[in-house]
């Protein structure tokens, strides 16, 4: 049997070649993976840097406190950020109680039957409906059926509906994370179901719910299409009525019916103009928008990280 | 001695509501919570009702305008290739809007699917946990950028770069011509809008696909390693097939996002509904058309105004199909292990 060693060495070289080949493939893939991540990060950096280089020179106090104007040098974002703020107040006031309540129902109360299943499928489907469809819904329903007009209230409700699925899903997830021992302990001392939820489960899951709300709000801040669809004005030079008054009863709700514009619409308006100077304005508005949405998003990521580390059952 | 037994009910400093009050309070709360959950169903019903009823008005108006019957209007809507609701003679063939949507979506997917998938494989099977945990949130920032900012990015950064690049390539291969003889990429084009969409949807794919690949049990990987497979062979031969339905669900979510994307295409792809499959041209998508009409301040009930609902119901049905598909696929992938 003198041939065997030769065969073995042949096999061994073949095996070595195959191993080398596979190592090479793996290296190429790692390179590919790093390159695609690099591409995504480069795109992100290019976008941010381009906005900052163009917009930062004109981003000053005057820009933030001036109304829009037909001369780009005088134009500012005052009306737009006030509009964004007011719309977000309505959005939050609508979406938070509705979303949290719906989340509690689905997680704690819903019986396991086809209808609960149907609501569940429906919510995950709503999360995938394009935002502009919500705009069409609002146009047909809020503006022309309920006669709310093209107002702050309509815009807030529209965006509220839009972020509702996000709030519901994150509420459910954070409720699910609460250990059942907490529930049993509450029942054991005689709490009713609602007392158990309100006094025990909800406080413990607040962190997760808050994260969901913040993600939703950050999404709503950047949303443009549905508000254009309901007929938000693209050029407006007056502020909505102030919610605080100097005389009795000190609080007014007239701003709810006021026409408005928001930051993304203001930016869209400026991008769509051919003049270079308006595009500088657009970049400056873009910086504000980016700082707002990414800042709020970052806060949510931080909160998620903290709460995940925090409580261990 | 029996009458000296203490009456606990009066001694305890508790002011407990009676049992009936307690039960009724619980019922009322449960009902309120149910109504909140039911509001999502009501929203869907309202969307379907509004889109459907307003579209019916649209088709009736088209029938009145020139098509004759509602049926003929519907056939014109679905089969002809000219969409000009604002210029006489008005025509309502929705295909140009569909091709615009299709092309921008395809460009976006061509960017996002390979990049997102490679990233997902890299992050789940190659990257260290530390790198993964720090990269994922950063990549997710891409999905958090407002779409109007992406529109700006596509129009003022991607598009000029592509213009220069395409011109440079032509000048390299066919030198010595006058500049105007070369093909000039228009400022509004579907390619740059599509690229921006692609960058936007990368995290949907990378994040969700990575999640479903991480859900593949470690023993499957270990089995593969024990057979002498490399990490790459394991990732492609074992993990990828095992997580397949989750990955496809991620793709479908990304497609649905790309189809419904509005501001990027409204800013960067142009607003002219042209029936073309060439991404180097500008064209209007379904969503961009709705935006352009909404900006035009048309009177409620006019034919042009109603047309956005017809475009909307098409978009809704399109994304509904993708969403349902994605839902069942992601359910399947959850059930495997």
XYZ file of C-alpha atoms in Angstrom:
650
model
C 0.000 0.000 0.000
C 2.496 2.641 -1.038
C -0.043 4.723 -2.947
C -2.044 5.766 0.101
C 0.237 8.593 1.338
C 0.202 10.165 -2.105
C -3.592 10.157 -2.145
C -3.708 11.605 1.325
C -1.330 14.415 0.440
C -3.372 15.105 -2.667
C -6.520 15.216 -0.550
C -4.817 17.413 1.990
C -3.713 19.960 -0.593
C -7.235 19.948 -2.019
C -8.644 20.501 1.460
C -6.153 23.265 2.144
C -7.026 24.915 -1.143
C -10.717 24.690 -0.294
C -10.123 26.169 3.150
C -8.088 29.024 1.704
C -10.798 29.656 -0.832
C -13.482 29.773 1.819
C -11.391 32.057 4.004
C -10.995 34.402 1.068
C -14.743 34.349 0.425
C -15.355 35.179 4.038
C -12.913 38.084 3.940
C -14.556 39.416 0.807
C -17.939 39.215 2.494
C -16.730 41.034 5.595
C -15.366 43.747 3.328
C -18.724 43.884 1.535
C -20.580 44.161 4.837
C -18.345 46.942 6.078
C -18.638 48.736 2.737
C -22.436 48.684 2.788
C -22.500 49.985 6.336
C -19.973 52.611 5.305
C -22.202 53.582 2.379
C -25.215 54.067 4.637
C -23.187 56.049 7.161
C -21.631 58.137 4.380
C -25.059 58.940 2.971
C -26.193 59.990 6.434
C -23.108 62.144 6.940
C -23.323 63.675 3.460
C -26.947 64.606 4.061
C -26.239 66.160 7.438
C -23.069 67.957 6.354
C -24.678 69.364 3.199
C -27.563 70.767 5.254
C -25.216 72.258 7.825
C -22.771 73.802 5.345
C -25.567 75.460 3.420
C -27.962 76.348 6.164
C -25.865 77.129 9.210
C -24.656 80.595 8.058
C -28.201 81.972 8.018
C -29.498 80.021 11.013
C -29.677 82.736 13.666
C -32.150 84.310 16.058
C -33.648 86.473 13.308
C -34.391 83.362 11.212
C -36.150 81.685 14.114
C -38.250 84.725 15.034
C -39.245 86.032 11.585
C -42.354 85.107 9.627
C -41.889 83.837 6.050
C -41.410 86.419 3.373
C -41.129 86.654 -0.396
C -37.582 87.928 -0.034
C -35.436 85.022 1.088
C -33.128 87.136 3.260
C -36.023 88.289 5.441
C -37.835 84.970 5.609
C -37.902 82.948 8.800
C -39.567 79.974 10.415
C -41.514 81.592 13.264
C -44.988 80.625 12.011
C -43.787 77.161 11.084
C -42.323 76.155 14.412
C -45.217 77.636 16.364
C -47.533 75.659 14.066
C -45.538 72.486 14.609
C -45.672 73.011 18.372
C -49.434 73.580 18.469
C -50.179 70.653 16.152
C -47.976 68.399 18.286
C -49.897 69.418 21.416
C -53.166 68.281 19.815
C -51.523 65.133 18.446
C -50.148 64.175 21.855
C -53.391 64.954 23.691
C -55.254 62.720 21.255
C -52.820 59.888 20.614
C -51.464 59.287 24.126
C -54.732 58.509 25.978
C -56.224 56.680 22.994
C -53.112 54.658 22.253
C -52.361 53.726 25.843
C -56.004 52.787 26.490
C -56.135 50.645 23.362
C -52.835 49.020 24.294
C -54.103 48.216 27.795
C -57.307 46.742 26.406
C -55.528 44.517 23.905
C -52.915 43.306 26.348
C -54.899 42.976 29.582
C -58.583 42.684 28.710
C -59.014 41.316 25.202
C -60.404 37.779 25.129
C -58.650 35.363 22.799
C -61.162 35.311 20.002
C -61.400 36.160 16.325
C -62.424 39.743 17.017
C -59.379 40.569 19.137
C -57.317 38.894 16.459
C -59.003 41.036 13.852
C -58.288 44.251 15.799
C -54.677 43.154 16.063
C -54.258 42.470 12.330
C -56.023 45.732 11.660
C -53.581 47.716 13.801
C -50.538 46.188 12.167
C -52.118 46.974 8.820
C -52.814 50.585 9.830
C -49.144 50.959 10.735
C -48.328 50.197 7.111
C -50.861 52.511 5.487
C -49.029 55.336 3.666
C -49.291 58.610 5.526
C -50.856 60.386 2.574
C -53.883 58.061 2.861
C -54.425 59.470 6.361
C -54.380 62.872 4.699
C -57.151 61.803 2.330
C -59.141 60.363 5.238
C -58.778 63.616 7.145
C -59.729 65.647 4.090
C -62.897 63.650 3.545
C -63.813 63.140 7.198
C -62.457 65.911 9.442
C -62.482 68.743 6.912
C -65.691 68.101 4.993
C -67.803 65.750 7.139
C -67.086 67.130 10.623
C -66.437 70.620 9.225
C -63.347 71.147 11.333
C -61.779 73.040 8.461
C -58.122 73.159 7.502
C -57.124 73.904 11.037
C -54.653 73.050 13.783
C -57.274 70.698 15.272
C -57.660 68.734 12.023
C -53.893 68.486 11.595
C -53.374 67.331 15.176
C -56.073 64.669 14.928
C -54.714 63.464 11.587
C -51.202 63.027 12.917
C -52.663 61.542 16.099
C -54.404 58.828 14.085
C -51.182 58.309 12.144
C -49.043 57.617 15.208
C -51.733 55.694 17.093
C -50.491 52.264 15.916
C -46.962 53.088 17.125
C -48.228 54.067 20.585
C -50.503 51.011 20.816
C -47.799 48.547 19.809
C -45.151 49.931 22.179
C -47.664 50.140 25.034
C -48.485 46.478 24.542
C -44.844 45.508 24.411
C -44.000 47.291 27.630
C -47.072 45.867 29.410
C -46.080 42.400 28.271
C -42.638 42.888 29.802
C -44.130 43.260 33.301
C -43.842 40.008 35.182
C -47.101 38.314 36.145
C -45.918 38.167 39.775
C -46.644 41.903 40.009
C -50.195 41.277 38.818
C -50.719 38.361 41.184
C -49.370 40.360 44.126
C -51.842 43.148 43.413
C -54.742 40.713 43.149
C -53.617 39.009 46.342
C -54.116 42.167 48.382
C -57.578 42.597 46.906
C -57.029 44.972 44.024
C -59.563 44.981 41.240
C -58.356 44.541 37.690
C -58.254 48.253 36.992
C -56.565 48.999 40.331
C -53.972 46.374 39.497
C -53.313 48.026 36.131
C -53.432 51.651 37.216
C -51.450 51.311 40.434
C -48.980 48.574 39.553
C -48.553 47.567 35.924
C -48.827 51.030 34.337
C -46.299 52.790 36.601
C -43.768 50.031 35.986
C -44.229 50.091 32.221
C -44.159 53.909 31.997
C -40.624 53.896 30.593
C -41.486 51.744 27.610
C -44.730 53.585 26.949
C -42.925 56.917 27.104
C -40.380 55.668 24.573
C -43.189 54.716 22.193
C -44.873 58.085 22.588
C -41.605 59.905 21.897
C -40.916 57.823 18.777
C -44.445 58.583 17.595
C -44.103 62.309 18.199
C -40.759 62.383 16.402
C -42.425 60.707 13.443
C -45.270 63.225 13.548
C -42.911 66.214 13.623
C -41.382 65.183 10.304
C -44.638 64.244 8.599
C -45.544 66.468 5.673
C -47.752 64.714 3.154
C -50.991 64.292 5.143
C -50.913 67.935 6.209
C -50.458 69.132 2.638
C -53.361 66.908 1.645
C -55.752 68.387 4.189
C -54.854 71.770 2.768
C -52.370 73.265 5.215
C -51.278 76.618 3.898
C -47.836 76.813 2.394
C -47.516 80.563 2.813
C -48.910 82.228 5.899
C -47.653 85.280 7.720
C -49.732 85.444 10.869
C -49.549 83.435 14.077
C -52.483 81.399 15.382
C -54.454 82.999 18.180
C -52.533 82.837 21.452
C -53.706 80.113 23.830
C -52.979 82.369 26.836
C -54.921 85.599 27.334
C -54.285 88.517 29.655
C -57.952 88.798 30.676
C -60.411 86.219 32.069
C -60.656 83.221 31.460
C -56.942 83.437 30.497
C -57.079 80.379 28.243
C -58.466 80.452 24.742
C -59.048 77.627 22.303
C -59.411 79.761 19.194
C -56.004 78.547 18.011
C -57.537 75.141 17.371
C -59.476 76.559 14.427
C -56.633 78.632 13.111
C -54.920 78.004 9.761
C -51.329 76.977 10.180
C -48.165 75.772 8.596
C -45.539 73.429 9.998
C -41.770 73.174 9.632
C -41.678 70.374 7.035
C -44.215 72.193 4.859
C -42.211 75.406 5.162
C -39.123 73.497 4.082
C -40.990 71.845 1.206
C -42.192 75.260 0.084
C -38.641 76.591 0.021
C -37.125 73.510 -1.678
C -39.680 73.725 -4.471
C -38.640 77.257 -5.364
C -36.007 77.634 -8.058
C -34.033 80.487 -6.426
C -30.796 79.456 -4.762
C -31.404 81.736 -1.759
C -34.626 79.948 -0.841
C -32.798 76.648 -0.917
C -30.412 78.033 1.674
C -33.489 78.802 3.763
C -34.683 75.265 3.132
C -31.374 73.932 4.416
C -31.634 76.044 7.561
C -35.194 74.831 8.162
C -33.928 71.321 7.490
C -31.323 71.683 10.233
C -33.987 72.663 12.755
C -36.179 69.793 11.618
C -33.320 67.318 11.776
C -32.196 68.460 15.212
C -35.794 68.152 16.428
C -36.600 64.716 15.001
C -33.203 63.100 15.507
C -32.878 64.672 18.954
C -36.270 63.333 19.995
C -35.422 59.971 18.405
C -32.110 59.897 20.233
C -33.947 60.568 23.486
C -36.165 57.563 22.779
C -33.148 55.348 22.071
C -31.515 56.547 25.289
C -34.696 55.889 27.288
C -35.096 52.436 25.792
C -31.510 51.641 26.698
C -31.939 52.940 30.254
C -35.187 51.190 30.981
C -33.957 47.943 29.509
C -31.033 48.063 31.924
C -33.040 49.411 34.841
C -35.621 46.975 36.158
C -34.817 43.289 36.413
C -37.630 41.133 37.755
C -70.940 38.281 75.734
C -71.932 37.911 72.117
C -73.200 41.483 71.804
C -69.790 42.861 72.802
C -68.198 41.424 69.605
C -66.515 44.326 67.841
C -68.095 45.587 64.667
C -65.098 45.646 62.328
C -66.930 47.421 59.556
C -67.328 50.553 61.685
C -63.950 50.296 63.348
C -61.825 50.025 60.227
C -60.893 53.429 58.848
C -61.685 52.224 55.341
C -64.172 53.779 53.017
C -64.559 50.940 50.570
C -67.087 51.254 47.752
C -69.725 48.579 47.692
C -69.290 45.505 45.562
C -71.782 46.674 42.938
C -70.082 50.037 42.567
C -66.792 48.265 42.159
C -68.105 45.889 39.508
C -69.790 48.676 37.573
C -66.719 50.884 37.704
C -64.679 48.005 36.312
C -67.204 47.434 33.531
C -67.223 51.086 32.525
C -63.442 51.195 32.423
C -63.306 48.012 30.352
C -65.824 49.492 27.914
C -63.848 52.712 27.532
C -60.671 50.748 26.904
C -62.472 48.572 24.371
C -63.744 51.652 22.531
C -60.198 52.980 22.321
C -59.015 49.706 20.810
C -62.010 49.606 18.498
C -61.146 53.084 17.200
C -58.478 51.469 15.050
C -61.099 49.390 13.299
C -63.249 52.503 12.953
C -60.281 54.291 11.369
C -59.860 51.548 8.786
C -63.575 51.552 8.039
C -63.505 55.333 7.688
C -60.531 55.158 5.311
C -62.258 52.560 3.147
C -65.568 54.431 3.220
C -64.094 57.844 2.375
C -61.830 56.544 -0.395
C -64.583 54.409 -1.880
C -67.418 56.934 -1.758
C -65.302 59.795 -3.091
C -63.907 57.578 -5.868
C -67.426 56.653 -6.920
C -68.139 60.368 -7.322
C -64.955 60.645 -9.373
C -65.973 57.889 -11.783
C -69.469 59.350 -12.100
C -67.953 62.735 -12.934
C -65.638 61.174 -15.528
C -68.630 59.391 -17.014
C -70.471 62.710 -17.202
C -67.433 64.520 -18.614
C -66.630 62.224 -21.521
C -66.601 58.523 -20.801
C -70.358 57.931 -20.946
C -70.785 55.230 -18.326
C -69.119 54.628 -14.955
C -67.925 51.310 -16.327
C -66.212 53.035 -19.286
C -64.643 55.508 -16.859
C -63.250 52.652 -14.804
C -61.854 50.951 -17.911
C -60.256 54.223 -19.033
C -58.777 54.682 -15.558
C -57.173 51.251 -15.497
C -56.050 50.768 -19.097
C -55.111 54.022 -20.828
C -51.724 55.673 -20.580
C -52.492 59.360 -20.444
C -53.107 61.168 -17.139
C -53.981 64.831 -17.564
C -56.767 65.765 -15.145
C -55.926 69.467 -15.227
C -55.611 70.143 -18.973
C -58.364 69.868 -21.607
C -59.134 67.356 -23.023
C -59.050 65.682 -19.641
C -57.861 62.108 -19.637
C -57.760 59.719 -16.728
C -55.499 56.774 -17.439
C -53.782 55.969 -14.192
C -50.948 53.890 -15.708
C -48.403 56.774 -15.866
C -48.805 57.290 -12.119
C -48.398 53.550 -11.589
C -45.243 53.318 -13.682
C -43.818 56.335 -11.833
C -44.515 54.601 -8.518
C -43.146 51.314 -9.821
C -39.896 52.769 -11.190
C -38.997 54.858 -8.125
C -39.894 51.912 -5.919
C -37.742 49.521 -7.978
C -34.754 51.884 -7.911
C -35.162 52.177 -4.157
C -35.308 48.413 -3.711
C -32.279 47.899 -5.961
C -30.370 50.090 -3.521
C -31.911 48.871 -0.275
C -32.338 45.112 -0.680
C -28.702 44.139 -1.419
C -27.258 46.682 1.008
C -29.792 45.948 3.735
C -29.440 42.187 3.419
C -25.631 42.231 3.448
C -25.747 44.545 6.470
C -28.188 42.256 8.254
C -26.010 39.177 7.665
C -22.903 41.079 8.709
C -24.509 42.457 11.861
C -26.105 39.190 12.960
C -23.300 36.722 12.244
C -20.048 38.642 11.905
C -20.064 41.849 13.933
C -19.172 41.819 17.610
C -22.124 42.416 19.941
C -20.686 45.797 20.821
C -20.410 46.919 17.228
C -23.917 45.632 16.526
C -25.462 47.396 19.490
C -23.857 50.702 18.546
C -24.477 50.466 14.775
C -28.147 49.483 14.877
C -29.457 52.694 16.463
C -27.273 54.760 14.146
C -28.692 52.978 11.108
C -32.185 53.394 12.501
C -31.611 57.148 12.460
C -31.874 56.858 8.660
C -35.534 55.940 9.047
C -36.086 58.811 11.475
C -35.027 61.570 9.096
C -38.075 63.501 7.845
C -38.858 62.564 4.266
C -38.924 66.184 3.128
C -35.252 66.368 4.171
C -34.626 63.316 1.994
C -36.396 65.150 -0.812
C -33.985 68.028 -0.363
C -31.096 65.538 -0.320
C -32.271 63.860 -3.543
C -32.885 67.113 -5.399
C -29.915 69.189 -4.296
C -27.213 66.609 -3.613
C -27.932 63.245 -5.288
C -29.314 64.654 -8.520
C -26.445 67.140 -9.258
C -23.884 64.463 -8.368
C -25.537 61.998 -10.760
C -25.715 64.663 -13.476
C -21.971 65.251 -13.234
C -21.236 61.544 -12.975
C -23.319 60.578 -16.020
C -21.817 63.394 -18.064
C -18.294 62.420 -16.992
C -18.863 58.778 -17.949
C -20.107 59.803 -21.384
C -17.190 62.196 -21.913
C -14.788 59.425 -20.939
C -16.191 56.849 -23.372
C -17.160 59.179 -26.220
C -14.751 62.099 -26.029
C -14.605 65.087 -28.330
C -18.256 66.059 -28.657
C -19.973 69.330 -27.927
C -21.388 69.330 -24.423
C -25.042 69.561 -25.513
C -24.650 66.450 -27.661
C -24.286 64.333 -24.561
C -27.256 62.984 -22.691
C -28.156 65.402 -19.921
C -29.878 64.032 -16.857
C -32.827 66.270 -16.016
C -32.831 67.940 -12.591
C -36.026 66.085 -11.700
C -35.504 62.390 -12.245
C -36.782 59.159 -10.798
C -33.274 57.761 -10.320
C -32.187 60.223 -7.632
C -35.582 60.067 -5.915
C -35.341 56.270 -5.971
C -31.823 56.302 -4.517
C -32.987 58.551 -1.669
C -35.941 56.203 -1.029
C -33.518 53.290 -1.026
C -31.300 54.930 1.589
C -34.369 55.714 3.673
C -35.644 52.111 3.703
C -32.265 50.445 4.336
C -32.865 50.301 8.122
C -36.278 48.676 7.678
C -34.548 45.798 5.914
C -31.297 45.652 7.871
C -32.973 45.936 11.262
C -35.889 43.562 10.713
C -33.898 40.996 8.749
C -31.237 41.083 11.448
C -33.876 40.530 14.128
C -35.258 37.482 12.369
C -31.750 36.100 11.769
C -30.875 36.580 15.433
C -34.003 34.612 16.273
C -32.550 31.538 14.545
C -31.448 29.280 17.406
C -27.722 29.049 18.132
C -27.709 25.233 17.929
C -28.484 25.407 14.215
C -25.386 27.553 13.761
C -23.335 25.297 16.017
C -24.414 22.261 14.045
C -23.230 23.903 10.899
C -19.900 24.980 12.432
C -19.416 21.410 13.688
C -19.625 20.182 10.128
C -16.697 22.456 9.286
C -18.673 25.253 7.641
C -17.330 28.790 7.813
C -19.351 31.670 9.231
C -20.284 32.781 5.727
C -21.401 29.285 4.718
C -23.414 29.025 7.919
C -24.982 32.427 7.399
C -25.966 31.749 3.802
C -26.661 28.043 3.975
C -28.344 27.754 7.362
C -29.344 31.081 8.915
C -30.680 32.737 5.773
C -33.064 29.880 4.840
C -34.178 29.505 8.461
C -35.000 33.202 8.717
C -36.347 33.372 5.179
C -39.946 34.328 5.866
C -38.852 37.008 8.346
C -36.483 38.462 5.788
C -39.157 38.427 3.101
C -41.538 40.132 5.529
C -38.894 42.842 5.993
C -38.629 43.227 2.204
C -42.380 43.534 1.907
C -42.544 46.195 4.595
C -39.819 48.065 2.720
C -41.720 47.762 -0.568
C -44.862 49.048 1.095
C -42.893 52.033 2.478
C -41.343 52.755 -0.898
C -44.696 52.616 -2.686
C -46.300 55.009 -0.213
C -43.389 57.426 0.011
C -44.561 60.906 -0.865
C -42.315 63.857 -0.122
C -39.118 62.494 -1.693
C -40.827 61.887 -5.012
C -42.877 65.084 -4.832
C -39.692 67.109 -4.423
C -37.208 65.213 -6.557
C -38.961 63.108 -9.212
C -41.029 65.833 -10.827
C -44.758 66.262 -11.179
C -45.310 65.455 -14.865
C -47.197 62.176 -15.237
C -45.213 60.539 -18.049
C -45.753 56.933 -19.091
C -42.178 55.679 -18.983
C -40.086 52.977 -17.395
C -36.826 54.923 -17.788
C -35.532 56.029 -14.375
C -33.425 58.743 -16.041
C -36.577 60.704 -16.785
C -38.760 62.650 -14.445
C -42.293 61.425 -13.771
C -45.077 61.774 -11.251
C -45.963 59.024 -8.812
C -49.416 58.419 -7.346
C -48.457 60.131 -4.105
C -46.748 63.078 -5.821
C -49.887 63.626 -7.882
C -52.040 63.790 -4.737
C -49.649 66.367 -3.265
C -49.604 68.496 -6.400
C -53.394 68.586 -6.600
C -53.712 69.328 -2.866
C -51.393 72.304 -3.297
C -53.535 73.639 -6.136
C -56.456 74.706 -3.936
C -59.153 73.062 -6.054
C -62.811 73.408 -5.091
C -64.358 70.528 -3.145
C -66.305 68.265 -5.471
C -64.584 69.174 -8.724
C -63.395 66.406 -11.001
C -59.724 67.157 -10.344
C -60.314 67.196 -6.612
C -62.107 63.834 -6.711
C -59.315 62.302 -8.777
C -56.961 62.267 -5.775
C -59.299 59.848 -4.016
C -59.269 57.488 -6.995
C -55.473 57.630 -6.971
C -55.582 57.150 -3.201
C -57.760 54.051 -3.242
C -55.363 52.453 -5.716
C -52.425 53.231 -3.455
C -54.340 51.943 -0.444
C -55.209 48.642 -2.112
C -51.629 48.226 -3.312
C -50.118 48.695 0.146
C -52.929 46.665 1.748
C -51.947 43.645 -0.337
C -48.297 44.021 0.660
C -49.172 44.538 4.319
C -51.352 41.440 4.524
C -48.682 39.403 2.745
C -46.046 40.694 5.147
C -48.245 40.008 8.171
C -48.768 36.366 7.295
C -45.123 35.845 6.390
C -43.893 37.300 9.672
C -46.440 35.175 11.552
C -45.105 32.092 9.821
C -41.550 32.890 10.770
C -42.555 33.259 14.396
C -44.117 29.802 14.403
C -41.138 27.896 13.041
C -39.217 27.482 16.278
